[in-house]
Amino acid sequence: MKHLQAFALVLLLVISACTPLDQVQISTSDQRLKEFSTSEQLTAFLKEHQDQQGGNYGGPFMMAARDAVENEGSGAPVASPTAQKSADSNAGRSYSQTNVQEEGVDEADIVKNDDRYIYTLTQNKLVIVDAYPPTTAKIVTTLELAGNARDLFINKNRLVVFTDLYPQYYALGGVTRGMMEDTDVASSPPSSGSGEGEIGAASKIAMPEIWPPQPYQPPRTGVLIYDTTNKEDPELVANYTVEGNYLQSRMIGDYVYVIAQNNAYYGGGPMPLPAIKAEDQLIMESPVYYFDNWEPQINFNSIASFNVQDVEDVNLQTFMLGYANTLYVSDKNLYIAYQKQIPYAYYEQDQKSRFTEIIIPLLPNDLQQTMYGLLASEEDFNLVQQRMYEALETYYNKLDAEERQELQTKIDKALQEYEFKLQEERMKTVIHRLSLQEGIVKYEDKGEVKGNLLNQFSLDEHEKYLRVATTVDFWGSQGSQSYNNVYILNDNLKVVGKLENLAQTERIYSTRFIGDRLYMVTFRQIDPLFVIDLSDVEAPKVLGQLKIPGFSNYLHPYDENHIIGLGQDTVEEQGRTTTGGLKIALFDVTDVNNPKEEAKLIIGGQGTSSEAFYDHKAFLLDKERNFVIFPVSEVKNGNWEHVWQGAYVLRVRPDVGFTVQGKVTHATYDPAKPYDTYSTQVRRALYIGDVLYTLSPKKIKMNDLRDLQVEHKTITLPYKDEVYGPIMY
């Protein structure tokens, strides 16, 4: 009886899910890139597809008021009083630069420096510090910025700041087209004596819907370019706004590329093309490029380029794609990647396929023909379903117990295999390649790989090939399933080589592509470090692996035979794996077939962490002087009430390992502000000459790198204290 109920349930589910063939269609439109060159074309397209988008574009007249006057500032700064003039810079002094993924491709950060000056952002202020020599260091400029300051670049005598802007507009909305076009009503005079005719009646209906005007704040990205020839009085030479939320940016040579995203949902009214403005002037509009078989959730992905040395050299291209969550940029290409979104119709088709492709082939030939014939029938589908059910029930009741069990086992196995393949198909990453050349952005190609990306280090371009590392992780009928893949794609983003099903039951925690090798860390209970050979693009292979406790969240090359891993230690307790303190390790990969852990250092206890776990720009390595610096929030003995925060300065050498040279903290306990820890949280470290500069939102502290006990000076940044109470649960 139990088996009969189980079999009947399966059949009821799959049959009830079967819809007529002509009601389910998966798009087969071509993959060629198309273009909207006018607002009318874009509006018509989004209006046609609004029912499939699951929302609207922020309400009526969302973008129609783009040229309206903003209530908030446009991003232009106000200069604070500046200090005295600075002496000329000393050429040739060594200084650190931002830790980036690709040489020659700079990444914006909250602080930049040259061999004398530090440029930093704190609490929506741009601060320029004459930092060297440290004994005379001082703030020379403070600029208030409108909006939310994100990060910045420096390029010779130019400085670029990015801000989030949310200008407030007021717009009317809710007027129906019928009301606006009903000329008979609109032209009818009021009836005598009442002051209220048909036009008044129409107003009674319309006015509550359109009045009062409603505020809204469309996202904008501010791009401020300064001439910093005079550090005490930087000149704002360009003030641009790009429509959309600031995502990321890169700088290659003199060109800055900014990626902004905006919802492409339609909610009524005209949809202007995405644009760049300078102050209140429209500089240029961008055509919108798209694919005809568009995705369920689409966004305007705008890529703006600016020549920082020639501020009139501006370009904008907009692509209607999925929501980009991973960006990778080489010196020639920009890759936009995101998880593939499956149309709802696909799930309907999936239910039908379970029956037609899995169940029916397991039935006797004569019953198969009956099922296919009924599915192709043009009769009322409810009647067809009833006939299918009766035929299946008759067949099942003729089976003996052993035959029923055998059929049920086959169905269970087939459905499990089908579910596994289906989950793989659903869990894919879409990758778009756009070429970059002197500010010109050109769409090139798109591709797909199985699995999801961890971060930008999951992608790497090498000799015209894109290498990708992914994790497939899902919950199926057999419980949690996970494994990892490596793919090599050509410049058309077609897979030419692959290595799949690595480290089953584990997922990727960090990756680093270096030359013809991939170093990959996965984790579940132990930390396998894989060394993978990518020299044969058609046949990547595992050379060796090392299994040790813990895992690395970030991998950084030390030299051609050593890799630094920064992450967490793990501890086995009563059959369970728990995280321990922060762990930094040096891996020796001289023998690629037998990598080994050359040295390690554990800092703090459970809960100890570092911003460098998830932001590589917080990690600083000086190979020449063999020191590594990163911020640490250190928890000791599980006591969360006493957390030390600051920068750890380590010496590292393969023959010696790690030694702690010193620690620098900005924290000072103030009984009046017991919960104010953010303002003194060290986030970055840099050096100029032999001076170490550590930065928190509130301070810049200067210590001698040769002897960290020697503190040259501390500068207090223009940070307004905010007192927060304890978090209550």
XYZ file of C-alpha atoms in Angstrom:
729
model
C 0.000 0.000 0.000
C 2.869 2.338 0.850
C 4.484 1.830 -2.578
C 1.167 2.351 -4.354
C 0.693 5.666 -2.580
C 4.248 6.769 -3.358
C 3.951 5.886 -7.041
C 0.542 7.514 -7.325
C 1.861 10.679 -5.686
C 4.756 10.918 -8.149
C 2.430 10.470 -11.110
C -0.118 12.937 -9.787
C 2.561 15.564 -9.344
C 4.095 15.164 -12.762
C 0.795 14.826 -14.624
C -0.763 17.827 -12.901
C 2.343 19.820 -13.787
C 2.089 18.897 -17.458
C 0.717 21.801 -19.443
C 0.027 21.826 -23.162
C 3.163 22.066 -25.279
C 2.126 25.348 -26.855
C 1.819 27.008 -23.442
C 5.471 26.616 -22.461
C 8.166 28.088 -24.634
C 11.776 28.676 -23.695
C 13.219 31.564 -25.661
C 15.299 30.520 -28.630
C 15.969 34.043 -29.869
C 19.395 34.687 -31.293
C 22.321 35.809 -29.166
C 23.217 38.826 -31.280
C 23.591 42.126 -29.474
C 20.888 44.627 -30.385
C 20.539 48.332 -29.727
C 18.016 50.896 -28.549
C 19.134 54.242 -29.932
C 16.097 56.276 -28.868
C 14.051 56.734 -25.733
C 10.927 55.660 -27.617
C 12.442 52.296 -28.536
C 13.589 51.655 -24.973
C 10.239 52.677 -23.480
C 8.271 50.461 -25.861
C 10.465 47.449 -25.106
C 10.266 47.783 -21.321
C 6.545 48.451 -21.442
C 6.009 45.295 -23.505
C 7.937 43.187 -21.014
C 6.804 44.791 -17.753
C 4.685 41.791 -16.725
C 7.795 39.592 -16.750
C 9.943 41.889 -14.628
C 8.352 41.408 -11.220
C 8.314 45.100 -10.372
C 8.461 48.567 -11.801
C 11.081 51.149 -12.457
C 10.561 53.108 -9.270
C 7.183 54.538 -10.199
C 5.799 56.873 -12.855
C 8.037 59.606 -14.211
C 11.021 58.041 -12.445
C 13.552 59.233 -15.008
C 11.438 61.799 -16.790
C 12.451 64.401 -14.225
C 16.148 63.852 -14.843
C 16.595 67.461 -15.898
C 14.736 68.809 -12.875
C 16.577 70.898 -10.320
C 17.997 68.802 -7.492
C 17.291 69.702 -3.899
C 20.574 68.189 -2.758
C 24.042 69.178 -3.928
C 25.382 67.697 -7.135
C 28.547 66.460 -5.524
C 30.643 69.608 -5.800
C 32.697 70.207 -2.634
C 33.211 73.159 -0.358
C 36.816 73.886 0.600
C 37.748 74.255 4.255
C 40.565 76.571 5.287
C 43.911 75.155 4.222
C 47.251 75.079 5.940
C 50.492 76.655 4.806
C 52.265 75.791 1.561
C 54.289 72.591 1.305
C 57.830 72.115 0.094
C 58.603 70.335 -3.173
C 58.498 66.535 -3.221
C 61.623 64.390 -2.981
C 61.806 62.254 -6.129
C 62.990 58.679 -5.770
C 61.709 57.971 -2.254
C 60.119 54.527 -1.996
C 56.430 54.330 -1.161
C 53.693 51.722 -1.159
C 50.775 51.498 -3.537
C 47.344 49.889 -3.348
C 47.372 46.103 -3.431
C 45.656 45.244 -6.728
C 44.827 42.045 -8.594
C 46.332 42.982 -11.971
C 49.556 44.867 -12.542
C 48.822 48.050 -14.482
C 45.137 48.068 -13.499
C 44.648 50.324 -10.487
C 41.701 49.874 -8.126
C 40.074 52.754 -6.286
C 40.399 52.785 -2.503
C 39.669 54.952 0.524
C 43.309 56.092 0.612
C 46.061 56.732 -1.935
C 49.533 58.151 -1.571
C 52.611 59.211 -3.477
C 56.113 59.769 -2.120
C 54.996 62.710 0.007
C 51.234 63.181 0.225
C 48.373 61.067 1.527
C 44.904 61.475 0.014
C 42.117 59.917 2.049
C 38.367 59.923 2.598
C 36.777 60.068 6.002
C 33.148 60.749 6.849
C 32.411 62.266 3.419
C 35.446 64.512 3.473
C 38.455 64.499 1.179
C 41.603 65.123 3.186
C 45.060 65.805 1.745
C 47.961 65.380 4.164
C 51.512 66.583 3.639
C 52.836 63.399 5.222
C 56.602 63.344 4.683
C 58.725 64.052 6.591
C 56.530 62.876 9.471
C 57.814 65.389 11.991
C 56.258 68.243 9.990
C 53.226 66.318 8.710
C 49.977 68.292 8.568
C 46.615 68.472 6.868
C 46.794 70.893 3.951
C 43.280 70.524 2.529
C 39.882 69.376 3.716
C 36.969 69.323 1.285
C 33.376 68.573 2.234
C 31.763 66.240 -0.307
C 28.079 66.003 -1.099
C 26.693 62.493 -0.986
C 28.459 59.431 0.338
C 32.191 59.345 -0.462
C 33.226 55.902 -1.727
C 36.844 55.808 -2.914
C 39.434 57.589 -5.044
C 42.318 57.480 -7.531
C 45.390 59.637 -8.017
C 47.047 60.099 -11.405
C 50.034 62.443 -11.432
C 48.505 65.855 -10.698
C 44.913 64.632 -10.922
C 42.696 63.150 -8.231
C 39.376 61.388 -8.850
C 36.725 60.881 -6.158
C 33.600 58.736 -6.479
C 30.465 59.460 -4.481
C 26.975 58.033 -4.092
C 24.359 60.684 -4.760
C 20.630 60.489 -4.130
C 19.230 63.808 -5.391
C 15.638 64.358 -4.344
C 13.021 65.161 -6.965
C 9.290 65.714 -6.753
C 7.126 64.365 -9.533
C 3.469 63.951 -10.314
C 2.229 60.448 -10.928
C -0.814 58.273 -11.234
C -2.638 60.169 -13.997
C -4.173 57.655 -16.358
C -3.723 58.045 -20.085
C -7.509 58.034 -20.496
C -7.865 61.121 -18.315
C -5.148 62.966 -20.197
C -6.572 62.130 -23.638
C -10.315 62.544 -22.952
C -10.699 65.812 -24.891
C -14.479 65.899 -24.436
C -14.142 65.983 -20.678
C -11.170 68.309 -20.728
C -12.876 70.850 -22.984
C -16.295 70.891 -21.283
C -16.998 74.168 -19.444
C -18.218 74.112 -15.862
C -21.977 74.175 -15.388
C -23.368 77.562 -14.440
C -23.573 78.454 -10.807
C -21.786 75.422 -9.460
C -18.208 76.284 -10.351
C -17.862 72.620 -11.121
C -18.655 70.958 -14.446
C -17.327 67.845 -16.071
C -13.809 69.199 -15.864
C -14.290 69.625 -12.145
C -15.556 66.080 -11.858
C -12.511 64.813 -13.703
C -10.294 66.807 -11.392
C -11.928 65.217 -8.381
C -10.893 61.857 -9.732
C -7.427 62.774 -10.941
C -6.157 65.172 -8.312
C -6.003 62.734 -5.371
C -3.868 60.454 -7.535
C -1.421 63.088 -8.795
C -1.286 65.537 -5.884
C 0.706 66.249 -3.871
C 3.875 65.509 -5.875
C 5.772 62.576 -4.421
C 9.502 62.648 -3.601
C 11.896 60.070 -4.965
C 15.676 59.738 -4.991
C 17.136 58.086 -8.091
C 20.679 56.784 -7.554
C 23.537 58.679 -9.157
C 27.303 58.183 -9.168
C 29.357 61.322 -8.723
C 32.753 61.567 -10.444
C 34.834 64.513 -9.226
C 38.155 65.267 -10.931
C 40.597 67.664 -9.276
C 43.804 69.284 -10.385
C 46.077 68.919 -7.356
C 49.037 70.918 -8.632
C 48.394 73.182 -5.656
C 47.783 70.722 -2.831
C 46.492 73.479 -0.572
C 43.856 74.574 -3.049
C 42.850 71.746 -5.408
C 40.868 72.897 -8.413
C 37.694 71.042 -9.357
C 38.088 70.659 -13.123
C 35.171 68.284 -13.746
C 32.025 67.310 -11.869
C 30.200 64.480 -13.623
C 27.225 62.368 -12.639
C 26.474 58.936 -14.062
C 23.017 57.436 -13.631
C 22.940 54.408 -11.359
C 24.536 53.014 -8.213
C 28.321 53.020 -8.096
C 29.567 49.451 -8.359
C 33.318 49.536 -8.988
C 35.982 51.352 -10.965
C 39.408 50.770 -12.468
C 42.147 53.001 -13.869
C 44.313 51.971 -16.819
C 46.815 54.610 -17.871
C 45.031 57.956 -17.861
C 41.571 56.421 -18.293
C 39.196 55.730 -15.435
C 36.384 53.246 -16.051
C 33.334 53.478 -13.789
C 30.621 50.820 -13.628
C 27.193 51.924 -12.380
C 23.980 49.906 -12.170
C 20.359 50.944 -12.320
C 17.134 48.961 -12.320
C 15.576 48.569 -15.752
C 12.060 48.093 -14.442
C 9.286 49.997 -16.152
C 6.622 51.809 -14.169
C 5.108 54.222 -16.631
C 6.128 57.357 -18.443
C 8.960 57.840 -20.914
C 12.316 56.193 -20.261
C 15.187 58.472 -21.266
C 18.415 56.865 -22.363
C 21.119 56.606 -19.657
C 23.280 59.705 -19.606
C 26.253 61.581 -18.184
C 25.805 65.106 -16.890
C 28.335 67.767 -15.957
C 26.859 70.002 -13.286
C 23.326 70.461 -14.723
C 24.282 70.058 -18.371
C 23.585 66.889 -20.342
C 26.918 65.774 -21.805
C 25.907 62.629 -23.626
C 23.300 59.898 -23.758
C 24.153 56.273 -24.296
C 22.403 53.805 -26.566
C 21.259 50.723 -24.688
C 22.552 47.380 -25.938
C 20.620 44.218 -25.168
C 19.923 40.622 -26.136
C 16.525 39.682 -27.499
C 16.270 36.688 -25.166
C 16.623 38.916 -22.142
C 16.853 37.701 -18.571
C 14.103 37.844 -15.919
C 15.924 40.433 -13.807
C 17.700 43.021 -15.888
C 19.681 46.133 -15.080
C 21.238 49.004 -16.912
C 24.964 48.330 -16.580
C 26.580 51.624 -17.566
C 30.315 51.820 -18.175
C 31.602 55.383 -18.262
C 35.182 56.274 -19.131
C 36.986 59.504 -18.296
C 40.413 60.705 -19.357
C 41.641 62.315 -16.159
C 44.220 64.398 -18.027
C 41.720 65.529 -20.686
C 38.402 65.865 -18.887
C 36.439 66.453 -22.084
C 37.358 62.959 -23.284
C 34.278 61.139 -21.962
C 32.474 58.025 -23.159
C 29.427 56.033 -22.015
C 28.096 52.620 -23.025
C 25.100 50.920 -21.412
C 24.210 47.232 -21.545
C 20.956 45.688 -20.370
C 22.170 42.572 -18.576
C 21.645 40.717 -15.320
C 22.666 42.118 -11.951
C 26.467 42.148 -12.028
C 27.968 40.976 -8.743
C 31.515 40.139 -9.865
C 33.829 42.279 -11.985
C 37.267 41.414 -13.253
C 39.391 43.796 -15.316
C 42.588 43.032 -17.197
C 44.610 45.625 -19.062
C 42.519 44.981 -22.194
C 39.139 43.623 -21.089
C 36.335 44.078 -18.605
C 34.432 40.959 -17.546
C 30.955 41.291 -16.034
C 29.715 38.137 -14.310
C 26.605 37.115 -12.414
C 24.505 34.087 -11.550
C 22.207 33.025 -14.359
C 18.538 33.790 -13.778
C 16.057 31.167 -14.947
C 12.716 32.317 -16.458
C 9.645 31.077 -14.629
C 8.542 29.227 -17.776
C 11.664 27.099 -17.418
C 10.370 25.645 -14.156
C 7.055 24.792 -15.810
C 8.959 23.086 -18.596
C 11.025 21.266 -15.971
C 7.923 19.717 -14.404
C 6.756 18.533 -17.805
C 10.188 17.122 -18.634
C 10.225 15.050 -15.455
C 7.248 13.150 -16.797
C 8.023 12.997 -20.522
C 11.777 12.364 -20.239
C 12.038 10.387 -16.992
C 8.787 8.578 -16.185
C 7.462 7.629 -19.626
C 10.690 5.930 -20.876
C 10.486 3.563 -17.867
C 7.039 2.320 -18.900
C 6.264 -0.566 -21.326
C 6.389 0.365 -25.024
C 2.639 0.170 -25.575
C 1.967 2.399 -22.555
C 4.650 4.831 -23.734
C 2.870 5.213 -27.063
C -0.417 5.777 -25.249
C 1.132 8.522 -23.104
C 2.798 10.322 -26.024
C -0.405 10.098 -28.033
C -2.424 11.658 -25.235
C 0.148 14.441 -24.767
C -0.110 15.289 -28.463
C -3.911 15.244 -28.381
C -5.853 18.424 -29.109
C -8.689 17.401 -26.797
C -9.526 19.260 -23.615
C -6.464 18.870 -21.442
C -8.433 18.045 -18.299
C -9.889 15.073 -20.158
C -6.414 14.107 -21.385
C -5.086 14.187 -17.825
C -7.884 11.926 -16.640
C -7.181 9.380 -19.377
C -3.465 9.399 -18.584
C -4.168 8.812 -14.921
C -6.541 5.926 -15.647
C -4.046 4.235 -17.997
C -1.228 4.518 -15.460
C -3.395 3.295 -12.613
C -4.543 0.266 -14.634
C -0.935 -0.618 -15.475
C 0.253 -0.221 -11.891
C -2.509 -2.378 -10.428
C -1.519 -5.261 -12.726
C 1.990 -5.381 -11.242
C 2.865 -7.681 -8.377
C 4.653 -6.371 -5.284
C 8.138 -7.130 -6.592
C 7.459 -5.443 -9.944
C 6.032 -2.389 -8.205
C 9.116 -2.094 -6.007
C 11.400 -2.462 -9.027
C 9.527 0.268 -10.925
C 9.553 2.586 -7.923
C 13.310 2.086 -7.465
C 13.950 2.913 -11.131
C 11.810 6.045 -10.924
C 13.533 7.221 -7.725
C 16.984 6.738 -9.218
C 16.084 8.389 -12.521
C 14.527 11.396 -10.787
C 17.575 11.834 -8.543
C 19.901 11.827 -11.546
C 17.620 14.222 -13.373
C 17.446 16.549 -10.365
C 21.229 16.604 -10.094
C 21.644 17.570 -13.762
C 18.873 20.126 -13.457
C 20.502 21.789 -10.460
C 23.770 21.993 -12.379
C 21.967 23.679 -15.251
C 20.309 26.174 -12.941
C 23.531 27.004 -11.137
C 25.501 28.714 -13.867
C 27.506 31.898 -14.112
C 27.046 34.206 -17.096
C 30.187 36.066 -18.190
C 30.302 39.016 -20.606
C 33.550 40.290 -22.132
C 33.954 43.934 -23.112
C 37.175 45.218 -24.631
C 38.815 48.394 -23.308
C 41.052 50.586 -25.424
C 41.892 54.207 -24.663
C 38.513 54.879 -23.104
C 36.497 53.037 -25.767
C 34.313 50.206 -24.456
C 33.165 47.575 -26.946
C 31.036 44.507 -26.316
C 32.787 41.350 -27.536
C 31.137 38.109 -26.392
C 29.357 36.135 -23.681
C 29.684 32.662 -22.207
C 28.520 30.421 -19.371
C 30.166 28.051 -16.912
C 28.746 25.741 -14.264
C 28.843 26.991 -10.700
C 29.144 30.302 -8.883
C 32.096 32.646 -8.437
C 33.518 33.580 -5.055
C 34.919 36.997 -5.973
C 37.045 38.789 -8.594
C 39.975 36.443 -7.909
C 37.861 33.611 -9.331
C 38.612 35.077 -12.773
C 41.915 35.644 -14.539
C 42.987 36.454 -18.085
C 46.218 34.978 -19.401
C 47.410 35.051 -23.014
C 43.919 35.601 -24.470
C 42.361 32.891 -22.318
C 40.021 33.446 -19.392
C 40.487 31.049 -16.476
C 37.548 30.602 -14.094
C 37.106 28.767 -10.771
C 33.582 28.002 -9.536
C 31.690 26.136 -6.835
C 28.527 24.159 -7.495
C 26.602 24.065 -4.225
C 22.948 23.096 -3.895
C 20.455 21.163 -1.809
C 18.861 18.219 -3.572
C 17.023 15.016 -2.788
C 20.314 13.529 -1.534
C 20.977 16.455 0.790
C 23.726 19.034 0.369
C 25.812 18.630 -2.772
C 28.935 20.639 -3.561
C 32.022 20.396 -5.716
C 34.367 22.730 -7.573
C 35.285 23.332 -11.201
C 38.008 25.036 -13.208
C 37.323 26.238 -16.759
C 39.480 27.728 -19.481
C 37.654 29.849 -22.074
C 38.934 31.304 -25.335
C 38.403 34.920 -26.385
C 34.936 33.971 -27.671
C 34.186 32.715 -24.141
C 33.777 29.146 -25.302
C 35.058 26.457 -22.920
C 38.181 24.811 -24.366
C 39.376 23.019 -21.233
C 37.912 22.041 -17.893
C 38.575 20.246 -14.637
C 35.392 19.328 -12.769
C 34.219 17.666 -9.552
C 37.167 18.777 -7.421
C 36.973 18.552 -3.616
C 33.484 17.108 -3.387
C 31.464 18.230 -0.325
C 33.694 21.335 -0.057
C 33.558 24.824 -1.521
C 36.130 27.391 -2.617
C 37.381 29.829 0.022
C 40.127 31.507 -2.020
C 41.890 31.317 -5.370
C 44.916 32.902 -6.997
C 45.959 32.520 -10.621
C 49.696 33.063 -11.143
C 51.117 32.432 -14.598
C 50.269 28.892 -15.705
C 49.117 27.817 -12.250
C 46.050 28.106 -10.094
C 46.307 27.931 -6.320
C 42.919 27.079 -4.848
C 41.781 26.608 -1.258
C 38.611 24.669 -0.471
C 37.210 23.867 2.942
C 34.763 21.803 4.906
C 36.746 20.262 7.746
C 40.339 20.673 6.584
C 42.064 23.106 4.250
C 43.156 21.516 0.980
C 45.480 23.751 -1.017
C 45.365 22.632 -4.641
C 48.134 23.366 -7.133
C 46.630 23.158 -10.628
C 48.534 23.238 -13.904
C 46.887 25.366 -16.612
C 49.708 25.329 -19.171
C 47.753 22.991 -21.466
C 44.582 25.015 -21.959
C 42.681 21.980 -23.196
C 43.698 19.708 -20.324
C 44.174 21.424 -16.944
C 45.280 19.027 -14.220
C 45.927 18.845 -10.495
C 49.656 18.712 -9.756
C 49.468 18.355 -5.994
C 47.525 19.212 -2.882
C 48.148 19.851 0.787
C 45.612 19.110 3.529
C 46.028 21.005 6.791
C 43.741 22.445 9.493
C 42.207 25.833 8.765
C 41.508 27.714 5.572
C 42.744 30.775 3.705
C 40.337 33.578 2.780
C 42.997 35.391 0.764
C 46.053 34.164 -1.151
C 48.934 36.458 -2.074
C 52.071 35.634 -4.087
C 55.336 36.050 -2.170
C 57.737 34.842 -4.854
C 57.652 32.263 -7.648
C 57.840 29.393 -5.142
C 55.894 30.714 -2.149
C 52.303 31.782 -1.479
C 50.969 33.581 1.601
C 47.565 32.510 2.884
C 45.557 34.665 5.284
C 42.514 33.142 6.946
C 41.446 31.212 10.006
C 42.675 28.267 11.987
C 40.293 25.421 12.778
C 39.966 23.197 15.837
C 38.474 19.721 16.202
C 36.215 19.494 19.254
C 34.081 16.430 19.987
C 33.862 15.501 16.344
C 33.010 19.032 15.257
C 35.145 21.533 13.385
C 35.131 25.071 14.773
C 37.115 28.134 13.786
C 40.012 29.269 15.916
C 42.194 32.347 15.674
C 43.473 34.201 12.649
C 46.030 32.159 10.730
C 48.679 33.400 8.326
C 50.658 30.709 6.519
C 53.512 30.532 4.033
C 53.163 27.727 1.492
C 56.184 26.319 -0.336
C 55.244 25.185 -3.858
C 58.775 24.569 -5.133
C 57.781 20.934 -5.560
C 54.394 21.431 -7.192
C 53.508 17.784 -6.659
C 54.060 18.067 -2.902
C 53.245 21.565 -1.635
C 53.936 22.122 2.047
C 53.218 24.607 4.783
C 56.583 26.278 5.360
C 55.500 28.455 8.291
C 52.427 29.692 10.117
C 51.388 32.114 12.841
C 48.143 32.049 14.849
C 46.828 35.362 16.201
C 44.148 35.517 18.888
C 41.328 33.089 19.510
C 37.957 32.301 18.024
C 36.395 35.384 16.450
C 39.684 37.067 15.518
C 39.353 38.511 12.032
C 40.789 40.934 9.501
C 39.314 43.246 6.898
C 41.848 41.690 4.530
C 39.783 38.479 4.629
C 37.310 40.099 2.254
C 39.107 43.215 0.959
C 42.561 42.599 -0.499
C 43.317 46.330 -0.463
C 43.758 46.051 3.315
C 46.743 43.715 2.798
C 50.241 45.180 2.367
C 53.390 43.243 1.454
C 56.818 44.801 0.979
C 58.891 42.045 -0.585
C 62.155 44.002 -0.534
C 62.017 44.521 3.226
C 60.124 41.291 3.894
C 57.278 42.665 5.936
C 53.544 42.105 5.706
C 50.949 44.355 7.361
C 47.204 43.946 7.792
C 44.478 45.092 10.214
C 43.375 42.696 12.945
C 40.459 42.585 15.369
C 41.900 40.252 17.987
C 39.755 38.274 20.410
C 41.582 36.571 23.262
C 40.379 33.529 25.189
C 36.871 33.848 23.806
C 36.349 37.108 25.720
C 34.397 39.278 23.288
C 34.327 42.211 25.699
C 38.041 42.828 25.215
C 38.951 43.058 21.551
C 42.263 44.548 20.511
C 42.122 46.295 17.127
C 44.980 47.633 15.080
C 47.636 46.711 12.528
C 49.948 43.729 12.870
C 53.402 44.196 11.366
C 55.132 40.889 10.585
C 58.499 39.988 9.162
C 58.383 37.069 6.757
C 61.173 34.992 5.239
C 60.960 31.433 3.906
C 63.952 30.328 5.983
C 62.705 31.965 9.194
C 58.922 32.105 8.903
C 56.811 34.819 10.525
C 57.946 37.029 13.381
C 55.900 39.801 14.940
C 57.809 43.051 14.550
C 55.150 45.043 16.345
C 51.559 46.180 16.587
C 49.988 49.612 16.139
C 46.605 50.572 17.546
C 44.584 53.778 17.427
C 42.125 52.763 20.121
C 41.838 54.713 23.353
C 39.114 53.880 25.828
C 36.789 56.791 26.560
C 34.233 56.099 29.319
C 31.913 58.650 27.704
C 31.956 56.685 24.429
C 32.352 53.040 25.412
C 30.890 51.737 22.178
C 32.736 54.010 19.744
C 35.145 51.539 18.175
C 34.677 52.299 14.482
C 36.308 55.733 14.526
C 39.651 54.311 15.689
C 39.523 51.056 13.749
C 42.683 50.740 11.670
C 41.648 49.931 8.097
C 44.732 50.600 5.981
C 48.498 50.809 6.255
C 51.017 52.357 3.863
C 54.608 53.483 3.931
C 56.680 56.355 2.603
C 60.396 55.833 3.019
C 60.944 54.244 6.427
C 57.726 55.565 7.917
C 54.661 53.385 8.493
C 51.342 55.240 8.269
C 48.270 53.528 9.726
C 44.842 54.978 8.993
C 41.530 54.841 10.806
C 38.520 57.102 10.166
C 39.745 59.387 12.941
C 43.546 59.263 12.846
C 46.734 58.842 10.868
C 49.523 57.498 13.058
C 53.161 57.551 11.952
C 55.702 55.029 13.271
C 59.260 54.204 12.324
C 59.309 50.954 10.333
C 62.751 50.134 11.717
C 61.513 50.481 15.300
C 57.749 50.622 15.726
C 58.143 51.853 19.299
C 59.194 55.176 17.781
C 56.026 57.157 17.110
C 56.758 60.232 15.019
C 53.365 61.868 15.065
C 49.596 61.382 15.077
C 47.276 63.515 12.977
C 43.626 63.798 13.945
C 41.365 63.730 10.922
C 38.204 65.866 10.684
C 35.944 63.121 11.967
C 32.801 63.962 13.916
C 32.317 61.587 16.825
C 29.089 59.634 16.884
C 28.089 57.841 20.052
C 26.370 54.494 19.618
C 24.740 52.490 22.365
C 25.146 48.766 22.862
C 23.394 46.392 20.489
C 20.413 44.847 22.254
C 19.124 41.398 21.357
